[in-house]
């Protein structure tokens, strides 16, 4: 069983940076995020959930959406059982609740082609962390 939790959100001025963390815990080997593809999502009030980036078990990373291209990066650290989302040059429109999700059935080298589609099922979700970009 896996429990994942996001951290690192907060209030930041436009142009600033934040690094979000998605950390796994649990009993036995199931806690290890290395067995899962992990994706970052965000959702603003009254808007659809938006996929940001996904990293596969083998480190393959999805294409950057135009909304974050050149500004966000995803990475994983096996030593700390953590997946990161580095966010630079933040804009007010980046404001929202950011979630990470883990998918145990994904391909090794690539995230599933449908990883960011609304009906794609993830095995585990974090509780989310609020990111507010405002002066």
Tab-separated table of N, CA, C and O in Angstrom:
chain	number	residue	atom	x	y	z
A	1	UNK	N	0.835	-1.178	0.000
A	1	UNK	CA	0.000	0.000	0.000
A	1	UNK	C	0.882	1.244	0.000
A	1	UNK	O	1.947	1.250	0.623
A	2	UNK	N	0.407	2.260	-0.679
A	2	UNK	CA	1.182	3.477	-0.843
A	2	UNK	C	0.386	4.675	-0.344
A	2	UNK	O	-0.809	4.814	-0.651
A	3	UNK	N	1.045	5.534	0.396
A	3	UNK	CA	0.516	6.821	0.781
A	3	UNK	C	1.442	7.887	0.232
A	3	UNK	O	2.652	7.826	0.446
A	4	UNK	N	0.880	8.832	-0.486
A	4	UNK	CA	1.685	9.903	-1.057
A	4	UNK	C	1.162	11.239	-0.554
A	4	UNK	O	-0.037	11.428	-0.336
A	5	UNK	N	2.079	12.181	-0.385
A	5	UNK	CA	1.724	13.490	0.132
A	5	UNK	C	2.542	14.551	-0.580
A	5	UNK	O	3.738	14.372	-0.822
A	6	UNK	N	1.881	15.650	-0.917
A	6	UNK	CA	2.540	16.779	-1.549
A	6	UNK	C	2.946	17.805	-0.489
A	6	UNK	O	2.278	17.964	0.527
A	7	UNK	N	4.012	18.511	-0.769
A	7	UNK	CA	4.443	19.600	0.086
A	7	UNK	C	5.180	20.626	-0.757
A	7	UNK	O	5.540	20.358	-1.899
A	8	UNK	N	5.400	21.794	-0.186
A	8	UNK	CA	6.176	22.826	-0.852
A	8	UNK	C	5.373	23.971	-1.426
A	8	UNK	O	5.965	24.933	-1.933
A	9	UNK	N	4.063	23.898	-1.363
A	9	UNK	CA	3.247	24.985	-1.869
A	9	UNK	C	3.282	26.185	-0.946
A	9	UNK	O	3.815	26.145	0.161
A	10	UNK	N	2.714	27.272	-1.423
A	10	UNK	CA	2.676	28.487	-0.636
A	10	UNK	C	2.391	29.693	-1.496
A	10	UNK	O	1.960	29.577	-2.644
A	11	UNK	N	2.637	30.844	-0.929
A	11	UNK	CA	2.439	32.116	-1.613
A	11	UNK	C	3.761	32.602	-2.174
A	11	UNK	O	4.763	32.664	-1.453
A	12	UNK	N	3.752	32.969	-3.435
A	12	UNK	CA	4.962	33.440	-4.090
A	12	UNK	C	4.602	34.579	-5.035
A	12	UNK	O	3.502	34.611	-5.597
A	13	UNK	N	5.523	35.512	-5.195
A	13	UNK	CA	5.300	36.625	-6.109
A	13	UNK	C	5.483	36.191	-7.560
A	13	UNK	O	6.215	35.234	-7.843
A	14	UNK	N	4.823	36.871	-8.483
A	14	UNK	CA	5.070	36.565	-9.898
A	14	UNK	C	6.554	36.632	-10.224
A	14	UNK	O	7.271	37.513	-9.767
A	15	UNK	N	6.995	35.678	-11.020
A	15	UNK	CA	8.402	35.566	-11.354
A	15	UNK	C	9.206	34.719	-10.391
A	15	UNK	O	10.363	34.394	-10.694
A	16	UNK	N	8.623	34.352	-9.273
A	16	UNK	CA	9.310	33.549	-8.288
A	16	UNK	C	9.297	32.072	-8.616
A	16	UNK	O	8.776	31.645	-9.649
A	17	UNK	N	9.862	31.293	-7.711
A	17	UNK	CA	10.000	29.856	-7.910
A	17	UNK	C	9.526	29.085	-6.694
A	17	UNK	O	9.591	29.571	-5.558
A	18	UNK	N	9.053	27.880	-6.936
A	18	UNK	CA	8.715	26.931	-5.897
A	18	UNK	C	9.126	25.544	-6.358
A	18	UNK	O	9.114	25.255	-7.559
A	19	UNK	N	9.448	24.696	-5.411
A	19	UNK	CA	9.674	23.294	-5.709
A	19	UNK	C	8.712	22.460	-4.883
A	19	UNK	O	8.765	22.463	-3.651
A	20	UNK	N	7.835	21.763	-5.563
A	20	UNK	CA	6.885	20.888	-4.911
A	20	UNK	C	7.469	19.488	-4.792
A	20	UNK	O	8.208	19.035	-5.668
A	21	UNK	N	7.120	18.815	-3.712
A	21	UNK	CA	7.577	17.459	-3.480
A	21	UNK	C	6.397	16.520	-3.364
A	21	UNK	O	5.366	16.865	-2.777
A	22	UNK	N	6.548	15.339	-3.913
A	22	UNK	CA	5.584	14.259	-3.772
A	22	UNK	C	6.343	13.086	-3.183
A	22	UNK	O	7.203	12.498	-3.851
A	23	UNK	N	6.047	12.760	-1.944
A	23	UNK	CA	6.806	11.756	-1.220
A	23	UNK	C	5.932	10.549	-0.900
A	23	UNK	O	4.799	10.694	-0.444
A	24	UNK	N	6.472	9.366	-1.125
A	24	UNK	CA	5.750	8.136	-0.867
A	24	UNK	C	6.145	7.506	0.453
A	24	UNK	O	7.284	7.617	0.905
A	25	UNK	N	5.194	6.850	1.077
A	25	UNK	CA	5.444	6.094	2.292
A	25	UNK	C	4.481	4.916	2.335
A	25	UNK	O	3.484	4.878	1.619
A	26	UNK	N	4.792	3.942	3.184
A	26	UNK	CA	3.940	2.784	3.298
A	26	UNK	C	4.668	1.635	3.954
A	26	UNK	O	5.700	1.826	4.594
A	27	UNK	N	4.121	0.447	3.798
A	27	UNK	CA	4.670	-0.757	4.402
A	27	UNK	C	5.322	-1.612	3.322
A	27	UNK	O	4.698	-1.904	2.299
A	28	UNK	N	6.550	-2.014	3.551
A	28	UNK	CA	7.248	-2.859	2.616
A	28	UNK	C	7.595	-2.151	1.325
A	28	UNK	O	7.682	-0.925	1.273
A	29	UNK	N	7.763	-2.931	0.272
A	29	UNK	CA	8.194	-2.380	-0.999
A	29	UNK	C	7.137	-1.525	-1.675
A	29	UNK	O	7.466	-0.731	-2.564
A	30	UNK	N	5.899	-1.665	-1.285
A	30	UNK	CA	4.824	-0.927	-1.929
A	30	UNK	C	4.943	0.578	-1.754
A	30	UNK	O	4.344	1.333	-2.518
A	31	UNK	N	5.694	1.023	-0.764
A	31	UNK	CA	5.851	2.454	-0.538
A	31	UNK	C	6.699	3.125	-1.608
A	31	UNK	O	6.664	4.345	-1.750
A	32	UNK	N	7.445	2.356	-2.350
A	32	UNK	CA	8.477	2.876	-3.234
A	32	UNK	C	7.862	3.462	-4.502
A	32	UNK	O	7.274	2.741	-5.307
A	33	UNK	N	8.025	4.751	-4.682
A	33	UNK	CA	7.523	5.410	-5.886
A	33	UNK	C	8.244	4.945	-7.141
A	33	UNK	O	7.769	5.206	-8.248
A	34	UNK	N	9.361	4.272	-6.983
A	34	UNK	CA	10.067	3.728	-8.126
A	34	UNK	C	9.280	2.702	-8.909
A	34	UNK	O	9.616	2.407	-10.059
A	35	UNK	N	8.242	2.146	-8.326
A	35	UNK	CA	7.389	1.176	-9.002
A	35	UNK	C	6.223	1.827	-9.745
A	35	UNK	O	5.397	1.113	-10.325
A	36	UNK	N	6.153	3.133	-9.740
A	36	UNK	CA	5.013	3.843	-10.296
A	36	UNK	C	5.455	4.939	-11.257
A	36	UNK	O	6.494	5.575	-11.066
A	37	UNK	N	4.641	5.163	-12.270
A	37	UNK	CA	4.695	6.445	-12.956
A	37	UNK	C	4.011	7.481	-12.066
A	37	UNK	O	3.021	7.180	-11.399
A	38	UNK	N	4.551	8.678	-12.032
A	38	UNK	CA	4.015	9.729	-11.183
A	38	UNK	C	3.757	10.969	-12.015
A	38	UNK	O	4.625	11.405	-12.777
A	39	UNK	N	2.586	11.524	-11.851
A	39	UNK	CA	2.184	12.700	-12.602
A	39	UNK	C	1.794	13.828	-11.666
A	39	UNK	O	1.277	13.596	-10.570
A	40	UNK	N	2.039	15.028	-12.116
A	40	UNK	CA	1.595	16.234	-11.427
A	40	UNK	C	0.417	16.841	-12.168
A	40	UNK	O	0.445	16.974	-13.396
A	41	UNK	N	-0.593	17.227	-11.401
A	41	UNK	CA	-1.779	17.888	-11.913
A	41	UNK	C	-2.017	19.165	-11.127
A	41	UNK	O	-1.489	19.338	-10.031
A	42	UNK	N	-2.847	20.016	-11.676
A	42	UNK	CA	-3.280	21.186	-10.936
A	42	UNK	C	-4.732	21.488	-11.279
A	42	UNK	O	-5.231	21.099	-12.329
A	43	UNK	N	-5.376	22.194	-10.371
A	43	UNK	CA	-6.764	22.556	-10.579
A	43	UNK	C	-7.047	23.898	-9.922
A	43	UNK	O	-6.811	24.075	-8.727
A	44	UNK	N	-7.537	24.811	-10.711
A	44	UNK	CA	-7.991	26.095	-10.212
A	44	UNK	C	-9.497	26.027	-9.974
A	44	UNK	O	-10.187	25.193	-10.573
A	45	UNK	N	-10.035	26.887	-9.108
A	45	UNK	CA	-11.478	26.867	-8.858
A	45	UNK	C	-12.289	26.995	-10.134
A	45	UNK	O	-11.984	27.809	-11.004
A	46	UNK	N	-13.287	26.161	-10.267
A	46	UNK	CA	-14.208	26.168	-11.394
A	46	UNK	C	-13.548	25.847	-12.724
A	46	UNK	O	-14.095	26.149	-13.791
A	47	UNK	N	-12.383	25.224	-12.684
A	47	UNK	CA	-11.709	24.797	-13.898
A	47	UNK	C	-11.462	23.292	-13.866
A	47	UNK	O	-11.445	22.668	-12.808
A	48	UNK	N	-11.274	22.728	-15.043
A	48	UNK	CA	-10.964	21.314	-15.141
A	48	UNK	C	-9.562	21.030	-14.620
A	48	UNK	O	-8.671	21.875	-14.684
A	49	UNK	N	-9.386	19.839	-14.107
A	49	UNK	CA	-8.060	19.404	-13.716
A	49	UNK	C	-7.140	19.366	-14.933
A	49	UNK	O	-7.535	18.881	-16.002
A	50	UNK	N	-5.939	19.859	-14.763
A	50	UNK	CA	-4.991	19.972	-15.859
A	50	UNK	C	-3.747	19.148	-15.566
A	50	UNK	O	-3.110	19.317	-14.520
A	51	UNK	N	-3.394	18.275	-16.474
A	51	UNK	CA	-2.149	17.546	-16.356
A	51	UNK	C	-0.974	18.440	-16.677
A	51	UNK	O	-1.012	19.196	-17.650
A	52	UNK	N	0.076	18.346	-15.879
A	52	UNK	CA	1.261	19.168	-16.081
A	52	UNK	C	2.369	18.335	-16.719
A	52	UNK	O	2.755	18.568	-17.870
A	53	UNK	N	2.885	17.384	-15.973
A	53	UNK	CA	3.960	16.528	-16.442
A	53	UNK	C	3.847	15.180	-15.766
A	53	UNK	O	3.340	15.063	-14.660
A	54	UNK	N	4.352	14.160	-16.439
A	54	UNK	CA	4.401	12.812	-15.892
A	54	UNK	C	5.790	12.247	-16.112
A	54	UNK	O	6.395	12.488	-17.165
A	55	UNK	N	6.279	11.507	-15.140
A	55	UNK	CA	7.562	10.830	-15.262
A	55	UNK	C	7.341	9.335	-15.067
A	55	UNK	O	6.663	8.904	-14.137
A	56	UNK	N	7.896	8.547	-15.970
A	56	UNK	CA	7.696	7.109	-15.937
A	56	UNK	C	8.628	6.449	-14.935
A	56	UNK	O	9.520	7.082	-14.363
A	57	UNK	N	8.430	5.148	-14.735
A	57	UNK	CA	9.308	4.391	-13.856
A	57	UNK	C	10.756	4.444	-14.324
A	57	UNK	O	11.675	4.452	-13.507
A	58	UNK	N	10.951	4.495	-15.639
A	58	UNK	CA	12.280	4.555	-16.214
A	58	UNK	C	12.801	5.951	-16.451
A	58	UNK	O	13.862	6.106	-17.054
A	59	UNK	N	12.087	6.971	-16.009
A	59	UNK	CA	12.550	8.338	-16.128
A	59	UNK	C	12.099	9.069	-17.372
A	59	UNK	O	12.523	10.206	-17.601
A	60	UNK	N	11.256	8.440	-18.187
A	60	UNK	CA	10.729	9.124	-19.349
A	60	UNK	C	9.748	10.207	-18.938
A	60	UNK	O	8.915	10.003	-18.063
A	61	UNK	N	9.837	11.354	-19.581
A	61	UNK	CA	9.044	12.516	-19.220
A	61	UNK	C	8.176	12.935	-20.393
A	61	UNK	O	8.625	12.951	-21.535
A	62	UNK	N	6.949	13.287	-20.093
A	62	UNK	CA	6.010	13.693	-21.126
A	62	UNK	C	6.352	15.062	-21.685
A	62	UNK	O	7.110	15.835	-21.097
A	63	UNK	N	5.775	15.355	-22.832
A	63	UNK	CA	5.984	16.658	-23.449
A	63	UNK	C	5.403	17.757	-22.575
A	63	UNK	O	4.374	17.586	-21.929
A	64	UNK	N	6.069	18.905	-22.597
A	64	UNK	CA	5.607	20.035	-21.806
A	64	UNK	C	4.402	20.689	-22.460
A	64	UNK	O	4.455	21.023	-23.645
A	65	UNK	N	3.338	20.878	-21.718
A	65	UNK	CA	2.241	21.664	-22.278
A	65	UNK	C	2.656	23.120	-22.453
A	65	UNK	O	3.551	23.612	-21.759
A	66	UNK	N	2.011	23.792	-23.375
A	66	UNK	CA	2.375	25.177	-23.653
A	66	UNK	C	2.264	26.069	-22.421
A	66	UNK	O	3.012	27.039	-22.279
A	67	UNK	N	1.353	25.740	-21.530
A	67	UNK	CA	1.123	26.579	-20.369
A	67	UNK	C	2.320	26.651	-19.427
A	67	UNK	O	2.449	27.622	-18.677
A	68	UNK	N	3.185	25.637	-19.453
A	68	UNK	CA	4.325	25.607	-18.537
A	68	UNK	C	5.655	25.426	-19.248
A	68	UNK	O	6.698	25.328	-18.582
A	69	UNK	N	5.653	25.411	-20.554
A	69	UNK	CA	6.857	25.113	-21.321
A	69	UNK	C	8.000	26.059	-20.966
A	69	UNK	O	7.840	27.273	-20.933
A	70	UNK	N	9.149	25.459	-20.689
A	70	UNK	CA	10.322	26.236	-20.347
A	70	UNK	C	10.371	26.716	-18.922
A	70	UNK	O	11.366	27.336	-18.516
A	71	UNK	N	9.335	26.437	-18.142
A	71	UNK	CA	9.269	26.950	-16.777
A	71	UNK	C	9.207	25.860	-15.716
A	71	UNK	O	9.689	26.059	-14.602
A	72	UNK	N	8.606	24.724	-16.030
A	72	UNK	CA	8.425	23.641	-15.058
A	72	UNK	C	9.269	22.443	-15.452
A	72	UNK	O	9.498	22.182	-16.639
A	73	UNK	N	9.693	21.681	-14.463
A	73	UNK	CA	10.441	20.458	-14.703
A	73	UNK	C	10.089	19.415	-13.658
A	73	UNK	O	9.901	19.747	-12.482
A	74	UNK	N	10.005	18.172	-14.079
A	74	UNK	CA	9.719	17.070	-13.177
A	74	UNK	C	10.965	16.200	-13.047
A	74	UNK	O	11.727	16.038	-14.006
A	75	UNK	N	11.187	15.663	-11.870
A	75	UNK	CA	12.315	14.779	-11.630
A	75	UNK	C	11.978	13.838	-10.484
A	75	UNK	O	11.010	14.059	-9.752
A	76	UNK	N	12.776	12.800	-10.339
A	76	UNK	CA	12.560	11.883	-9.226
A	76	UNK	C	13.878	11.530	-8.569
A	76	UNK	O	14.935	11.483	-9.209
A	77	UNK	N	13.806	11.266	-7.272
A	77	UNK	CA	14.977	10.960	-6.461
A	77	UNK	C	14.680	9.684	-5.684
A	77	UNK	O	13.911	9.698	-4.724
A	78	UNK	N	15.268	8.588	-6.106
A	78	UNK	CA	15.004	7.306	-5.467
A	78	UNK	C	15.468	7.276	-4.015
A	78	UNK	O	14.862	6.602	-3.174
A	79	UNK	N	16.544	7.999	-3.705
A	79	UNK	CA	17.095	7.973	-2.358
A	79	UNK	C	16.115	8.522	-1.330
A	79	UNK	O	16.097	8.075	-0.181
A	80	UNK	N	15.324	9.501	-1.728
A	80	UNK	CA	14.360	10.111	-0.823
A	80	UNK	C	12.927	9.713	-1.134
A	80	UNK	O	11.993	10.220	-0.503
A	81	UNK	N	12.743	8.832	-2.103
A	81	UNK	CA	11.415	8.359	-2.484
A	81	UNK	C	10.491	9.533	-2.809
A	81	UNK	O	9.347	9.593	-2.353
A	82	UNK	N	11.001	10.440	-3.617
A	82	UNK	CA	10.316	11.692	-3.879
A	82	UNK	C	10.333	12.027	-5.361
A	82	UNK	O	11.333	11.808	-6.044
A	83	UNK	N	9.233	12.557	-5.825
A	83	UNK	CA	9.138	13.146	-7.150
A	83	UNK	C	8.936	14.642	-6.977
A	83	UNK	O	8.095	15.070	-6.175
A	84	UNK	N	9.688	15.421	-7.713
A	84	UNK	CA	9.659	16.872	-7.584
A	84	UNK	C	9.004	17.529	-8.783
A	84	UNK	O	9.027	17.008	-9.903
A	85	UNK	N	8.449	18.691	-8.533
A	85	UNK	CA	8.025	19.592	-9.595
A	85	UNK	C	8.662	20.945	-9.324
A	85	UNK	O	8.265	21.645	-8.394
A	86	UNK	N	9.663	21.277	-10.113
A	86	UNK	CA	10.318	22.572	-10.007
A	86	UNK	C	9.564	23.567	-10.868
A	86	UNK	O	9.375	23.335	-12.065
A	87	UNK	N	9.168	24.670	-10.275
A	87	UNK	CA	8.376	25.673	-10.963
A	87	UNK	C	9.113	27.010	-10.894
A	87	UNK	O	9.355	27.537	-9.813
A	88	UNK	N	9.447	27.527	-12.050
A	88	UNK	CA	10.144	28.800	-12.157
A	88	UNK	C	9.299	29.797	-12.938
A	88	UNK	O	8.379	29.427	-13.656
A	89	UNK	N	9.654	31.058	-12.803
A	89	UNK	CA	8.967	32.132	-13.527
A	89	UNK	C	7.459	32.039	-13.371
A	89	UNK	O	6.701	32.107	-14.341
A	90	UNK	N	7.025	31.895	-12.150
A	90	UNK	CA	5.613	31.657	-11.880
A	90	UNK	C	4.752	32.853	-12.253
A	90	UNK	O	5.167	34.009	-12.103
A	91	UNK	N	3.565	32.556	-12.729
A	91	UNK	CA	2.598	33.543	-13.161
A	91	UNK	C	1.331	33.416	-12.323
A	91	UNK	O	1.040	32.346	-11.788
A	92	UNK	N	0.542	34.478	-12.222
A	92	UNK	CA	-0.717	34.375	-11.480
A	92	UNK	C	-1.616	33.253	-11.968
A	92	UNK	O	-2.308	32.629	-11.156
A	93	UNK	N	-1.603	32.964	-13.244
A	93	UNK	CA	-2.437	31.900	-13.779
A	93	UNK	C	-1.965	30.502	-13.386
A	93	UNK	O	-2.648	29.517	-13.671
A	94	UNK	N	-0.807	30.402	-12.746
A	94	UNK	CA	-0.356	29.133	-12.197
A	94	UNK	C	-1.012	28.808	-10.860
A	94	UNK	O	-0.823	27.712	-10.336
A	95	UNK	N	-1.756	29.734	-10.310
A	95	UNK	CA	-2.405	29.534	-9.024
A	95	UNK	C	-3.379	28.358	-9.076
A	95	UNK	O	-4.149	28.212	-10.024
A	96	UNK	N	-3.352	27.528	-8.057
A	96	UNK	CA	-4.258	26.406	-7.972
A	96	UNK	C	-3.776	25.396	-6.952
A	96	UNK	O	-2.760	25.588	-6.289
A	97	UNK	N	-4.526	24.323	-6.833
A	97	UNK	CA	-4.128	23.203	-5.996
A	97	UNK	C	-3.378	22.206	-6.858
A	97	UNK	O	-3.879	21.781	-7.903
A	98	UNK	N	-2.206	21.836	-6.425
A	98	UNK	CA	-1.349	20.923	-7.172
A	98	UNK	C	-1.367	19.548	-6.523
A	98	UNK	O	-1.189	19.415	-5.309
A	99	UNK	N	-1.581	18.528	-7.335
A	99	UNK	CA	-1.680	17.156	-6.875
A	99	UNK	C	-0.648	16.284	-7.578
A	99	UNK	O	-0.315	16.515	-8.742
A	100	UNK	N	-0.186	15.270	-6.882
A	100	UNK	CA	0.547	14.215	-7.554
A	100	UNK	C	-0.266	12.932	-7.496
A	100	UNK	O	-1.085	12.723	-6.596
A	101	UNK	N	-0.049	12.081	-8.478
A	101	UNK	CA	-0.777	10.830	-8.593
A	101	UNK	C	0.163	9.741	-9.086
A	101	UNK	O	1.050	10.003	-9.898
A	102	UNK	N	-0.038	8.529	-8.596
A	102	UNK	CA	0.824	7.399	-8.914
A	102	UNK	C	0.054	6.332	-9.672
A	102	UNK	O	-1.077	5.995	-9.318
A	103	UNK	N	0.697	5.781	-10.700
A	103	UNK	CA	0.088	4.801	-11.597
A	103	UNK	C	0.985	3.582	-11.673
A	103	UNK	O	2.062	3.637	-12.269
A	104	UNK	N	0.551	2.479	-11.102
A	104	UNK	CA	1.384	1.275	-11.056
A	104	UNK	C	1.333	0.448	-12.327
A	104	UNK	O	2.156	-0.448	-12.500
A	105	UNK	N	0.394	0.717	-13.207
A	105	UNK	CA	0.228	-0.076	-14.415
A	105	UNK	C	0.879	0.551	-15.643
A	105	UNK	O	0.744	0.026	-16.743
A	106	UNK	N	1.585	1.648	-15.478
A	106	UNK	CA	2.165	2.363	-16.598
A	106	UNK	C	3.331	1.599	-17.211
A	106	UNK	O	3.955	0.744	-16.582
A	107	UNK	N	3.641	1.937	-18.446
A	107	UNK	CA	4.818	1.401	-19.114
A	107	UNK	C	6.080	1.849	-18.400
A	107	UNK	O	6.083	2.825	-17.651
A	108	UNK	N	7.176	1.131	-18.652
A	108	UNK	CA	8.418	1.450	-17.964
A	108	UNK	C	9.069	2.720	-18.504
A	108	UNK	O	9.451	3.611	-17.740
A	109	UNK	N	9.218	2.791	-19.820
A	109	UNK	CA	9.979	3.890	-20.399
A	109	UNK	C	9.158	5.149	-20.630
A	109	UNK	O	9.731	6.241	-20.754
A	110	UNK	N	7.873	5.017	-20.700
A	110	UNK	CA	7.018	6.151	-20.977
A	110	UNK	C	5.781	6.111	-20.100
A	110	UNK	O	5.304	5.041	-19.731
A	111	UNK	N	5.260	7.277	-19.790
A	111	UNK	CA	3.950	7.347	-19.165
A	111	UNK	C	2.891	6.909	-20.174
A	111	UNK	O	3.099	6.972	-21.392
A	112	UNK	N	1.773	6.467	-19.679
A	112	UNK	CA	0.679	6.073	-20.551
A	112	UNK	C	0.290	7.229	-21.457
A	112	UNK	O	0.311	8.388	-21.049
A	113	UNK	N	-0.085	6.890	-22.685
A	113	UNK	CA	-0.471	7.924	-23.627
A	113	UNK	C	-1.662	8.738	-23.167
A	113	UNK	O	-1.819	9.894	-23.559
A	114	UNK	N	-2.490	8.152	-22.327
A	114	UNK	CA	-3.683	8.821	-21.828
A	114	UNK	C	-3.501	9.382	-20.425
A	114	UNK	O	-4.486	9.660	-19.736
A	115	UNK	N	-2.276	9.588	-20.002
A	115	UNK	CA	-1.991	9.940	-18.613
A	115	UNK	C	-2.723	11.195	-18.143
A	115	UNK	O	-3.077	11.302	-16.963
A	116	UNK	N	-2.949	12.145	-19.050
A	116	UNK	CA	-3.569	13.406	-18.656
A	116	UNK	C	-5.022	13.528	-19.086
A	116	UNK	O	-5.592	14.619	-19.024
A	117	UNK	N	-5.615	12.441	-19.507
A	117	UNK	CA	-7.025	12.460	-19.854
A	117	UNK	C	-7.873	12.306	-18.602
A	117	UNK	O	-7.501	11.592	-17.672
A	118	UNK	N	-9.015	12.974	-18.564
A	118	UNK	CA	-9.812	12.999	-17.324
A	118	UNK	C	-10.198	11.630	-16.778
A	118	UNK	O	-10.299	11.468	-15.554
A	119	UNK	N	-10.401	10.645	-17.640
A	119	UNK	CA	-10.856	9.340	-17.182
A	119	UNK	C	-9.733	8.340	-16.960
A	119	UNK	O	-10.007	7.182	-16.628
A	120	UNK	N	-8.490	8.763	-17.126
A	120	UNK	CA	-7.392	7.860	-16.827
A	120	UNK	C	-7.327	7.620	-15.317
A	120	UNK	O	-7.319	8.560	-14.526
A	121	UNK	N	-7.268	6.368	-14.930
A	121	UNK	CA	-7.343	6.020	-13.512
A	121	UNK	C	-5.962	5.889	-12.899
A	121	UNK	O	-5.113	5.167	-13.412
A	122	UNK	N	-5.758	6.587	-11.807
A	122	UNK	CA	-4.541	6.460	-11.023
A	122	UNK	C	-4.820	5.662	-9.752
A	122	UNK	O	-5.920	5.711	-9.196
A	123	UNK	N	-3.823	4.958	-9.292
A	123	UNK	CA	-3.993	4.119	-8.119
A	123	UNK	C	-4.002	4.922	-6.826
A	123	UNK	O	-4.690	4.556	-5.866
A	124	UNK	N	-3.241	6.003	-6.790
A	124	UNK	CA	-3.129	6.806	-5.584
A	124	UNK	C	-3.044	8.282	-5.937
A	124	UNK	O	-2.408	8.658	-6.924
A	125	UNK	N	-3.658	9.086	-5.098
A	125	UNK	CA	-3.615	10.538	-5.191
A	125	UNK	C	-3.187	11.127	-3.859
A	125	UNK	O	-3.554	10.619	-2.799
A	126	UNK	N	-2.422	12.210	-3.921
A	126	UNK	CA	-2.149	12.977	-2.729
A	126	UNK	C	-3.295	13.917	-2.404
A	126	UNK	O	-4.275	14.036	-3.149
A	127	UNK	N	-3.170	14.605	-1.285
A	127	UNK	CA	-4.215	15.523	-0.835
A	127	UNK	C	-4.143	16.887	-1.504
A	127	UNK	O	-5.107	17.652	-1.448
A	128	UNK	N	-3.029	17.200	-2.116
A	128	UNK	CA	-2.865	18.463	-2.795
A	128	UNK	C	-2.160	19.500	-1.944
A	128	UNK	O	-2.206	19.466	-0.719
A	129	UNK	N	-1.512	20.431	-2.618
A	129	UNK	CA	-0.866	21.549	-1.951
A	129	UNK	C	-1.194	22.826	-2.715
A	129	UNK	O	-1.157	22.850	-3.945
A	130	UNK	N	-1.537	23.864	-1.988
A	130	UNK	CA	-1.979	25.110	-2.600
A	130	UNK	C	-0.788	25.934	-3.055
A	130	UNK	O	0.166	26.155	-2.295
A	131	UNK	N	-0.862	26.408	-4.278
A	131	UNK	CA	0.112	27.341	-4.827
A	131	UNK	C	-0.624	28.615	-5.202
A	131	UNK	O	-1.582	28.579	-5.979
A	132	UNK	N	-0.188	29.723	-4.642
A	132	UNK	CA	-0.788	31.018	-4.939
A	132	UNK	C	0.298	31.961	-5.429
A	132	UNK	O	1.283	32.199	-4.724
A	133	UNK	N	0.107	32.487	-6.619
A	133	UNK	CA	1.063	33.414	-7.218
A	133	UNK	C	0.399	34.780	-7.268
A	133	UNK	O	-0.552	34.994	-8.031
A	134	UNK	N	0.886	35.677	-6.455
A	134	UNK	CA	0.265	36.993	-6.327
A	134	UNK	C	1.257	37.970	-5.739
A	134	UNK	O	2.118	37.602	-4.938
A	135	UNK	N	1.123	39.221	-6.142
A	135	UNK	CA	1.941	40.272	-5.565
A	135	UNK	C	1.306	40.864	-4.323
A	135	UNK	O	1.911	41.664	-3.620
